[in-house]
mmCIF file of C-alpha atoms and ligand atoms in Angstrom:
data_model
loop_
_atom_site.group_PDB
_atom_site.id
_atom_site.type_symbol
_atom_site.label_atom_id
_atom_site.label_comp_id
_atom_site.label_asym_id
_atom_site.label_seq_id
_atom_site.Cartn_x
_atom_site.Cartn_y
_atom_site.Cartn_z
ATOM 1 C CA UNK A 1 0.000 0.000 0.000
ATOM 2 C CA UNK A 2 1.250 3.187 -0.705
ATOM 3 C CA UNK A 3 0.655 5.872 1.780
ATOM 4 C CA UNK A 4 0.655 9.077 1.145
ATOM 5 C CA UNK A 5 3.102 11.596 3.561
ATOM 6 C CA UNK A 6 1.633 15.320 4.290
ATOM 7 C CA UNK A 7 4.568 17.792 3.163
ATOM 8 C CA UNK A 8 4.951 20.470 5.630
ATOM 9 C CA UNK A 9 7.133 23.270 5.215
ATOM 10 C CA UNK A 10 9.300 25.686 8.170
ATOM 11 C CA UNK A 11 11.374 28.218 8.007
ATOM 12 C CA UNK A 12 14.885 26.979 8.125
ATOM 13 C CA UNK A 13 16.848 29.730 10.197
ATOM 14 C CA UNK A 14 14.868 32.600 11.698
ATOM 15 C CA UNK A 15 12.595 33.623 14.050
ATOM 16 C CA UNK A 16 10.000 31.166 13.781
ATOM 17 C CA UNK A 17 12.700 28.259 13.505
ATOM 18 C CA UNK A 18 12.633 27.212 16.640
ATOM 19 C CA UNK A 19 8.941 27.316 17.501
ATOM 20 C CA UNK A 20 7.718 25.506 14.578
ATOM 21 C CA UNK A 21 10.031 22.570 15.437
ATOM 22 C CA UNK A 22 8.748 22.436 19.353
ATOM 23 C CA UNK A 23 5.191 22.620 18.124
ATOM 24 C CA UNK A 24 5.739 19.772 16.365
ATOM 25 C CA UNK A 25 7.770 18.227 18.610
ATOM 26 C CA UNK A 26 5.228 18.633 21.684
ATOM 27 C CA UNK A 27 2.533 17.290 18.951
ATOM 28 C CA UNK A 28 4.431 13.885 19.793
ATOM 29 C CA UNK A 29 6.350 13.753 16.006
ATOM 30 C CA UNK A 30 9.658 12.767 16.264
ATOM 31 C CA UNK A 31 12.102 13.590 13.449
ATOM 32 C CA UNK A 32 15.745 14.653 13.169
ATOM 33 C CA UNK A 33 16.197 17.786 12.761
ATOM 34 C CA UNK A 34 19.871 18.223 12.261
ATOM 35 C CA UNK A 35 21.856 21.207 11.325
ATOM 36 C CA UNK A 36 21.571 22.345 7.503
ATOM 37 C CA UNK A 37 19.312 19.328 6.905
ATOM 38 C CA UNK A 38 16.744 20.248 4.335
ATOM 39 C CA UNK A 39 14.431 17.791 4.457
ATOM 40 C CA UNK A 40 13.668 15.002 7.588
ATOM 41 C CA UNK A 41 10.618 12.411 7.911
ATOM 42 C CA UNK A 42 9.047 11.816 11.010
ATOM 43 C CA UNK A 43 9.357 8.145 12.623
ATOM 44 C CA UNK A 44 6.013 8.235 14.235
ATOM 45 C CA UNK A 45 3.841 10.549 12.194
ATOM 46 C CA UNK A 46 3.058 10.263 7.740
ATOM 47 C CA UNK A 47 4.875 13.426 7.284
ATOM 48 C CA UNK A 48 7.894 15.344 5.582
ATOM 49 C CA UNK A 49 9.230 18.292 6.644
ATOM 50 C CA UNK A 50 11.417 20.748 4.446
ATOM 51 C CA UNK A 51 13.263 23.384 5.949
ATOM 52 C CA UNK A 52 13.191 26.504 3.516
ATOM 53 C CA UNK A 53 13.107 30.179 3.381
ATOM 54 C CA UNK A 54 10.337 31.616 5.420
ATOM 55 C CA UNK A 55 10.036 33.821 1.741
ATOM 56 C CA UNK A 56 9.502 31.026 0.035
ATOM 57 C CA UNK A 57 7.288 29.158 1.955
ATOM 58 C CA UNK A 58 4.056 30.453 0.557
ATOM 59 C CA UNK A 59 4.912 29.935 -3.097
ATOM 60 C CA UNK A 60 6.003 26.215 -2.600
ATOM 61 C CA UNK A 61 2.875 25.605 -0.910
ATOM 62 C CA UNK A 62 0.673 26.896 -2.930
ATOM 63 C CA UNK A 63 2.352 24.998 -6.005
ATOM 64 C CA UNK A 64 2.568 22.180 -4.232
ATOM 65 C CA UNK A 65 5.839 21.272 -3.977
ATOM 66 C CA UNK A 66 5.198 21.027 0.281
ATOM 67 C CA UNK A 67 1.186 20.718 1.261
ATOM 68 C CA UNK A 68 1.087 22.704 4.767
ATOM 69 C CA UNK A 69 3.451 24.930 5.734
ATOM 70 C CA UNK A 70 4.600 27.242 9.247
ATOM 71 C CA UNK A 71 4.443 31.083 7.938
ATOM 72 C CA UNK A 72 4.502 34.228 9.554
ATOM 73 C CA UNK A 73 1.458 36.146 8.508
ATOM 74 C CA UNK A 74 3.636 39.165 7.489
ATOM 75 C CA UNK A 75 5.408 37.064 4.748
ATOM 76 C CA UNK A 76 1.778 35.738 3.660
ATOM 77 C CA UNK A 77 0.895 39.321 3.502
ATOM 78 C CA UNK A 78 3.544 39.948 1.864
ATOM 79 C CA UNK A 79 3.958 36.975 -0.973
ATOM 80 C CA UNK A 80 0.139 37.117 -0.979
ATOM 81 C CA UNK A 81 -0.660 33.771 -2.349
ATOM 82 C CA UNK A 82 -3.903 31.876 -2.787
ATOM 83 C CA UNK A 83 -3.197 29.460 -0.246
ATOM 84 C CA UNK A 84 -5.499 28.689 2.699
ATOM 85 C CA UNK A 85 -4.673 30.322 6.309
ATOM 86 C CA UNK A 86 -6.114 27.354 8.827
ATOM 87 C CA UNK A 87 -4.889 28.021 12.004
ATOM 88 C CA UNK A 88 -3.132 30.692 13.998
ATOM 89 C CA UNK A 89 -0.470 29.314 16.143
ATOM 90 C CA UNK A 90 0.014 31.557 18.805
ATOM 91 C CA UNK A 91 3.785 32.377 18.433
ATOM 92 C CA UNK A 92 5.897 34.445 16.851
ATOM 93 C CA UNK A 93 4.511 37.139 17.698
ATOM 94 C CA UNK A 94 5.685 40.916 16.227
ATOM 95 C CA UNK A 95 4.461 44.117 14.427
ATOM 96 C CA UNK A 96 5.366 45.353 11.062
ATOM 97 C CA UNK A 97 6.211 48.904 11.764
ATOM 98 C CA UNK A 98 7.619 52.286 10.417
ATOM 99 C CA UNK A 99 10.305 53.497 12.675
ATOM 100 C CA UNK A 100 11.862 56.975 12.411
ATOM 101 C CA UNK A 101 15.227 58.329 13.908
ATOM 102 C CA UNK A 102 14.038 58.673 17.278
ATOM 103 C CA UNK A 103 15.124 62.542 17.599
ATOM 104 C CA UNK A 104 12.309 63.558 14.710
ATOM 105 C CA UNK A 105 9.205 65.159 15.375
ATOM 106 C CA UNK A 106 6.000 62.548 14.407
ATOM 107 C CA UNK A 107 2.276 63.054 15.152
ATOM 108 C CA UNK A 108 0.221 61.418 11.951
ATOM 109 C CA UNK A 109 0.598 60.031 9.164
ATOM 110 C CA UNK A 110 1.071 62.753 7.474
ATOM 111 C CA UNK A 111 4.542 63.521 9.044
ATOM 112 C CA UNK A 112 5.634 60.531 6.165
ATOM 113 C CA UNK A 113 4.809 62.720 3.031
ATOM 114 C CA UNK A 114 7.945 62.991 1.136
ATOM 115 C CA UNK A 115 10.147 61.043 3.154
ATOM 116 C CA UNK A 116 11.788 57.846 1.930
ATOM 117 C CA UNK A 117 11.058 54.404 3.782
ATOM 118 C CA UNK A 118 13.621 51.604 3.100
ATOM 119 C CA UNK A 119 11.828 48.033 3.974
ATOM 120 C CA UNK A 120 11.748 44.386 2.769
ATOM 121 C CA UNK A 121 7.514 44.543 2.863
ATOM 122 C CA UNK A 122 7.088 47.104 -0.517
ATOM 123 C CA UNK A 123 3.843 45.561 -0.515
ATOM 124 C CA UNK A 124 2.478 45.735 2.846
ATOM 125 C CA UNK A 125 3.621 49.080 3.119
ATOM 126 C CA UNK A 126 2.619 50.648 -0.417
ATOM 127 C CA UNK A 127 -1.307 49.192 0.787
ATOM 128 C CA UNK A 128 -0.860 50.668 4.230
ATOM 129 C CA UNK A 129 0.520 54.173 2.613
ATOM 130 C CA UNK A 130 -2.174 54.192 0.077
ATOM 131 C CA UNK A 131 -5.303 53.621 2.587
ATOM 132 C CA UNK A 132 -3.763 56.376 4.499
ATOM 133 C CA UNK A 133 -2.990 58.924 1.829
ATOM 134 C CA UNK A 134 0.333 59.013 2.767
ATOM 135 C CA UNK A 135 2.835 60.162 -0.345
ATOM 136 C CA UNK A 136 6.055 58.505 0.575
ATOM 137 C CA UNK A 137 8.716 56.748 -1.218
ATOM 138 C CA UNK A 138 8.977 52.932 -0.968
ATOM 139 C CA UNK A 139 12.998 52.037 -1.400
ATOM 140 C CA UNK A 140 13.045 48.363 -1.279
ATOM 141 C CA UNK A 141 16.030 46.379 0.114
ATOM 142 C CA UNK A 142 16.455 42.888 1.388
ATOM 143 C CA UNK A 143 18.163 43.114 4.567
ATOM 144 C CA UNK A 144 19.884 45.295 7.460
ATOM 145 C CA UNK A 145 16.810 47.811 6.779
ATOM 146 C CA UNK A 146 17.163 49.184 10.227
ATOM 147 C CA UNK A 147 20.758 50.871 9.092
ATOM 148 C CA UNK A 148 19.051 52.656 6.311
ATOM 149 C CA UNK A 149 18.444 55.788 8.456
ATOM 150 C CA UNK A 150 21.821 56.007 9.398
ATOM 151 C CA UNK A 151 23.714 55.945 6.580
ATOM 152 C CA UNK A 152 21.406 58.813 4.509
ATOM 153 C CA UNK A 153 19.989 55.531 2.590
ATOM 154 C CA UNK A 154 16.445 56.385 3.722
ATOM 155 C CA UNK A 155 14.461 59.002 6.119
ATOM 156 C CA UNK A 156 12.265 55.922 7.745
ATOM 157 C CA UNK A 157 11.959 52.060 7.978
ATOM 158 C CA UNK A 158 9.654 49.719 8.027
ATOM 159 C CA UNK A 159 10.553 46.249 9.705
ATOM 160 C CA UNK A 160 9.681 43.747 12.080
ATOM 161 C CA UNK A 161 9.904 44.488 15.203
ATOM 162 C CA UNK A 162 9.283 41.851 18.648
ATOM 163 C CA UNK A 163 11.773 43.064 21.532
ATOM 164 C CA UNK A 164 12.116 46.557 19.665
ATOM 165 C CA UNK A 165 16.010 46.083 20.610
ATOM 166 C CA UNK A 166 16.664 46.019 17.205
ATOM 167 C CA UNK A 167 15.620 49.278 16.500
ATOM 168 C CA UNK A 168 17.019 50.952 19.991
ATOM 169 C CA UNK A 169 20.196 49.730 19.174
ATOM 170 C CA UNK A 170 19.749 51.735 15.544
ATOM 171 C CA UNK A 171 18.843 55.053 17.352
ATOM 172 C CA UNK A 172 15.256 54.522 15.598
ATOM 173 C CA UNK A 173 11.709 54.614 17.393
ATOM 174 C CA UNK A 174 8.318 53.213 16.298
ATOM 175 C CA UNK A 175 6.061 55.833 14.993
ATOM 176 C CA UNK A 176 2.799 53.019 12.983
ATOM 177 C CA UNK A 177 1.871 50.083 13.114
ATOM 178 C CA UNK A 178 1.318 49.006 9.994
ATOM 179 C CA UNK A 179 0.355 44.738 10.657
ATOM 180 C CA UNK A 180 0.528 42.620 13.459
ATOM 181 C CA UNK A 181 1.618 39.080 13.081
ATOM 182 C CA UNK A 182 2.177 35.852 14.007
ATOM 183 C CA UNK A 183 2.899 32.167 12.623
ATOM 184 C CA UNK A 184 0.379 30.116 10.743
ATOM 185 C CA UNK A 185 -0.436 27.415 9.168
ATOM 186 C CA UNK A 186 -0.940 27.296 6.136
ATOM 187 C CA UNK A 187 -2.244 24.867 3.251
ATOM 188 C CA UNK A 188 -2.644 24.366 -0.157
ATOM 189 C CA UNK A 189 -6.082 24.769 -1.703
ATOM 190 C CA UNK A 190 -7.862 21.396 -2.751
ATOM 191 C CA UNK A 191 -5.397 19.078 -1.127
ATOM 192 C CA UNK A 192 -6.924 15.606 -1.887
ATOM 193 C CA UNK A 193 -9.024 14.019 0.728
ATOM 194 C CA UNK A 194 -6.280 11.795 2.259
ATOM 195 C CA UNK A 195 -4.069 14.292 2.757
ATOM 196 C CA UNK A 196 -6.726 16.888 4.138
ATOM 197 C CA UNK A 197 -7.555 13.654 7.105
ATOM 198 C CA UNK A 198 -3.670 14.163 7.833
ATOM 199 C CA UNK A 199 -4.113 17.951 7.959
ATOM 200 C CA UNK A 200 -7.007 18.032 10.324
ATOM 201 C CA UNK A 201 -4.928 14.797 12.584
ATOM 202 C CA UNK A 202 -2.282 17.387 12.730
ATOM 203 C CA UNK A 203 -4.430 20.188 13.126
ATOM 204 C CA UNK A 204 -6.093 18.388 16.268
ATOM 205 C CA UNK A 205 -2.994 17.670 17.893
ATOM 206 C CA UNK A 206 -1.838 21.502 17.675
ATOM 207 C CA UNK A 207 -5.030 22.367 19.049
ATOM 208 C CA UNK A 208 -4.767 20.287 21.878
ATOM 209 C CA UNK A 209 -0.953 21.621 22.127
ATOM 210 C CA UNK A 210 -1.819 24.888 22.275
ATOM 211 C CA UNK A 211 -4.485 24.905 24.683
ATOM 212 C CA UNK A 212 -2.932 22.836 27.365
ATOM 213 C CA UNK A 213 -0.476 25.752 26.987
ATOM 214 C CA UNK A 214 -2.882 28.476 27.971
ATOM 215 C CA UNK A 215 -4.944 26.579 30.764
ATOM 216 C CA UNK A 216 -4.152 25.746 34.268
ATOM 217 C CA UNK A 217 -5.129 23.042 36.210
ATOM 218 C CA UNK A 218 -6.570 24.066 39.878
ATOM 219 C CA UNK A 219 -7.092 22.323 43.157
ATOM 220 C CA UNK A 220 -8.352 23.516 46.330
ATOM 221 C CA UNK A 221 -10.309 22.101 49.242
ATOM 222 C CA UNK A 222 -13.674 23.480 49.658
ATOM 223 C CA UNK A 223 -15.655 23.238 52.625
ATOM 224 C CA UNK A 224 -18.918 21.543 52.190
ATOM 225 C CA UNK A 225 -21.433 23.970 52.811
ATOM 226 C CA UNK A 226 -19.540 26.339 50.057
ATOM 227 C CA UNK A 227 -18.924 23.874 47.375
ATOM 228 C CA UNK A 228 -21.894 25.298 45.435
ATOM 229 C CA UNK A 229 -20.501 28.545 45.198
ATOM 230 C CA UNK A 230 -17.290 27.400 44.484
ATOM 231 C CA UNK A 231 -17.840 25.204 41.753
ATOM 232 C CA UNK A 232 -20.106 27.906 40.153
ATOM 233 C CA UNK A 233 -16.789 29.820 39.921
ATOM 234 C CA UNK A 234 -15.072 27.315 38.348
ATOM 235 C CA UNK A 235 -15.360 27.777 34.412
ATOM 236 C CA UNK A 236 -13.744 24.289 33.719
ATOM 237 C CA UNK A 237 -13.465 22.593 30.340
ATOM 238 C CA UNK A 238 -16.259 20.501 31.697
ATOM 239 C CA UNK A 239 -17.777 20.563 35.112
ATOM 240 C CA UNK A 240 -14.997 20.224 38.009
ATOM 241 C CA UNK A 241 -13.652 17.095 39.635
ATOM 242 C CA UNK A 242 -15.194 17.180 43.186
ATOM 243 C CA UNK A 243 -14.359 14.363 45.395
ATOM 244 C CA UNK A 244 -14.512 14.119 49.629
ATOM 245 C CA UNK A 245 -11.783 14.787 51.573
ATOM 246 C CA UNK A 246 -10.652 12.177 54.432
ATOM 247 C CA UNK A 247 -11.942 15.071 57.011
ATOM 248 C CA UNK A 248 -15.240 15.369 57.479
ATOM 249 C CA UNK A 249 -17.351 18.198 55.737
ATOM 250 C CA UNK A 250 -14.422 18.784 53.042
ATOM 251 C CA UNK A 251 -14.390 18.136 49.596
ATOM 252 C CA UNK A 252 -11.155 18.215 46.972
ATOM 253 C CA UNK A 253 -12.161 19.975 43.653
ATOM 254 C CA UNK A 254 -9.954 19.644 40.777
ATOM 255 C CA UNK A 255 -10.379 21.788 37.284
ATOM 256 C CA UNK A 256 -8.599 23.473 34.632
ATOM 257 C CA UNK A 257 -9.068 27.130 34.125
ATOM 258 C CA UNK A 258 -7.499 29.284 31.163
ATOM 259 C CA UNK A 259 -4.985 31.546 32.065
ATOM 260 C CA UNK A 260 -6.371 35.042 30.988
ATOM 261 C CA UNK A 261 -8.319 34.682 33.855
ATOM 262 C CA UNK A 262 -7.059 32.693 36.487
ATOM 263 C CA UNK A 263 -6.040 34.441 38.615
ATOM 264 C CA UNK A 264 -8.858 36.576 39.296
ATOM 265 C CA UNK A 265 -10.271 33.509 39.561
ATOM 266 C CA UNK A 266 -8.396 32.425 42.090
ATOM 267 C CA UNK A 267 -9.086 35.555 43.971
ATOM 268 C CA UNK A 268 -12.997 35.012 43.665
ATOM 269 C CA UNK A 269 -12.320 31.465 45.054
ATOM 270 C CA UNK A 270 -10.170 32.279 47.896
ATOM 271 C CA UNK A 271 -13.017 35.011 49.071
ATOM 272 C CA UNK A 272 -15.453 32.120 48.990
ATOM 273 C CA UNK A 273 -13.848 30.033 50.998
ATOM 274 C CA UNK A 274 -11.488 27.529 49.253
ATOM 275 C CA UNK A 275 -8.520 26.538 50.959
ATOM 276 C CA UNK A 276 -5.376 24.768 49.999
ATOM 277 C CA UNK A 277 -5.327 26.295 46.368
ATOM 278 C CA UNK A 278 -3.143 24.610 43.951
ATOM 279 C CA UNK A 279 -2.371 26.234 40.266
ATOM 280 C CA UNK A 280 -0.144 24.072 37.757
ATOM 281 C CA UNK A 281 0.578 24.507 34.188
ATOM 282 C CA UNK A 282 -0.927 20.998 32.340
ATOM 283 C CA UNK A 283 2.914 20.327 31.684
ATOM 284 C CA UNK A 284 3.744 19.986 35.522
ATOM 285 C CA UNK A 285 1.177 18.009 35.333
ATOM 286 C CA UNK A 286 2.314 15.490 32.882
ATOM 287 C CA UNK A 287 5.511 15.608 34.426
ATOM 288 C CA UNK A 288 4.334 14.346 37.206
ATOM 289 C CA UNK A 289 4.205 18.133 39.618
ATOM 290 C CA UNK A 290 1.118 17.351 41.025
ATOM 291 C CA UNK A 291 2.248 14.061 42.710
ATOM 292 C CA UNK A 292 3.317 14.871 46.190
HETATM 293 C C1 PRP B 301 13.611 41.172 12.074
HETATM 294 C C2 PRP B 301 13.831 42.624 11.752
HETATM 295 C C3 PRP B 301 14.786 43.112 12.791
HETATM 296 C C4 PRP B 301 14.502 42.218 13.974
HETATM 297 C C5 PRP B 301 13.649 42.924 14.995
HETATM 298 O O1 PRP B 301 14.477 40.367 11.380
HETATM 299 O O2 PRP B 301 14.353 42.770 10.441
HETATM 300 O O3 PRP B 301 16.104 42.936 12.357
HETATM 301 O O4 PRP B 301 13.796 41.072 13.481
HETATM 302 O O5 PRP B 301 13.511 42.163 16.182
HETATM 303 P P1 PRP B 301 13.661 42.866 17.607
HETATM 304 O O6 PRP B 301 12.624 43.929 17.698
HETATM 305 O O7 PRP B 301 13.407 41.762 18.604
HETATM 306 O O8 PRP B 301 15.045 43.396 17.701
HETATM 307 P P2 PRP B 301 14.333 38.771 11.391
HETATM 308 O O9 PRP B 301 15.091 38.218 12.542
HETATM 309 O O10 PRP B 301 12.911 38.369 11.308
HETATM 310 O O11 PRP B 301 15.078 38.319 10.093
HETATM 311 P P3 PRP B 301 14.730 38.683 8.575
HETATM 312 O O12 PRP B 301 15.597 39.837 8.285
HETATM 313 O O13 PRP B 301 15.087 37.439 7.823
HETATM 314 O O14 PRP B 301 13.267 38.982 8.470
HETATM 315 ZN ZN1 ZN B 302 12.863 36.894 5.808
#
């Protein structure tokens, strides 16, 4: 029988790198991942992975040559190609933005008219100037924009920016926003039905990934005659866990919370009366931090 592998692309060295090989890697697939290599199967999983340039990565889905692929959303922007966007993936995060030298006066917009804004995104940018009526020059370059300003190359960037230590280090501050990003994952329109079974297995293993990452599992010990207002506090994944405690009149209640809002949670609980309140991440968990 021949069965069919799901080709996923990641970017090969760069910021997303490193997450998009943990994400798989906490989604249980083992592969070897080994310096320069370009292209690795999984031992446990019916996939391929090719390690390419984040640039690229759009295009070679969307002809095929890989079938899913790990993307920033600013390249997708960028490259726009018709390829599907099915899941955001929670890393990666940063802003495409127009940085000026930080000593120059900004207030709108309009400050840009005239000046010259060296950047990798002519795209992004030319749509963001345009919607704004803003009459600047693009000057497209491939790398080291952030130096533009200070070699007379350019009056204003437009970049990347996470930390922003890039641009501090460049004597540059961040006067728009033009896009925020972060990685996806992408895949090619009409992938076969096989192939779209292995997405969605994949696709239901980041899911599951990503939110044990943002929810918390809780404990506490609740006295009886406030267990009902306890539990209604709880906004578990299904009701909570609530079993009796060796002393009399106490109940354990166990239940996983997401973390935007735990700890007001927590707050709400301890006012009601819980006692004894445990938080762990769902990896301490797994790793055995709740047995003691
Ligand atoms: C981006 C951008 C800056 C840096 C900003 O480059 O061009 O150099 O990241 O990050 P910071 O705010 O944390 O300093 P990236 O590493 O994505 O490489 P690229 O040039 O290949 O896009
Ligand atoms: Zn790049």
């Amino acid at each position: 029988m021949n069965v069919q592998n799901l080709k996923i692309a990641l970017q090969r060295s760069g910021r997303l790198s490193e997450g998009s090989i943990d994400l798989l890697r906490n989604c249980d697939i083992r592969f070897d991942d080994g310096v320069g290599k370009l292209r690795s199967s999984a031992q446990n999983f019916p996939i391929e992975i090719f390690s390419l340039r984040d640039d690229d990565i759009p295009r070679y889905v969307e002809d095929g040559v890989a079938d899913v692929g790990i993307v920033g959303e600013n390249i997708l922007a960028e490259h726009g190609c018709t390829v599907d966007m099915i899941e955001k993936l929670g890393f990666g995060k940063c802003r495409l933005s127009i940085a000026i030298p930080k000593n120059d006066d900004y207030t709108s917009v309009a400050d840009l008219n005239g000046k010259k804004i060296a950047t990798s995104y002519p795209g992004v940018l030319g749509r963001f100037l345009k919607q704004q009526n803003a009459a600047a020059e693009i000057h497209t370059i491939s790398g080291s924009v952030e130096i533009a300003p200070g070699i007379g190359l350019a009056d204003a960037v437009c970049d990347l920016v996470s930390s922003g230590s890039t641009l501090f280090t460049n004597g540059l501050r961040e006067a728009e926003t033009v896009m925020n990003s972060e990685a996806v994952l992408i895949a090619r329109k009409n992938l076969d039905s096989d192939l779209t079974q292995l997405v969605d297995k994949l696709l239901f293993r980041i899911r599951a990934v990503n939110a044990a990452q943002r929810n918390r599992y809780i404990l506490l010990n609740a006295p009886n005659e406030k267990l009902k207002k306890i539990t209604e506090l709880l906004p578990g994944i299904k009701s909570p866990t609530v079993m009796p405690l060796a002393e009399d009149g106490w109940s354990s209640v166990h239940s996983v919370i997401n973390e935007s809002d735990f700890w007001e949670v927590v707050e709400r609980l301890k006012n009601a009366g819980a006692e004894g309140i445990l938080v762990l991440s769902i990896d301490q968990m797994i790793n055995g931090g709740c047995i003691s």
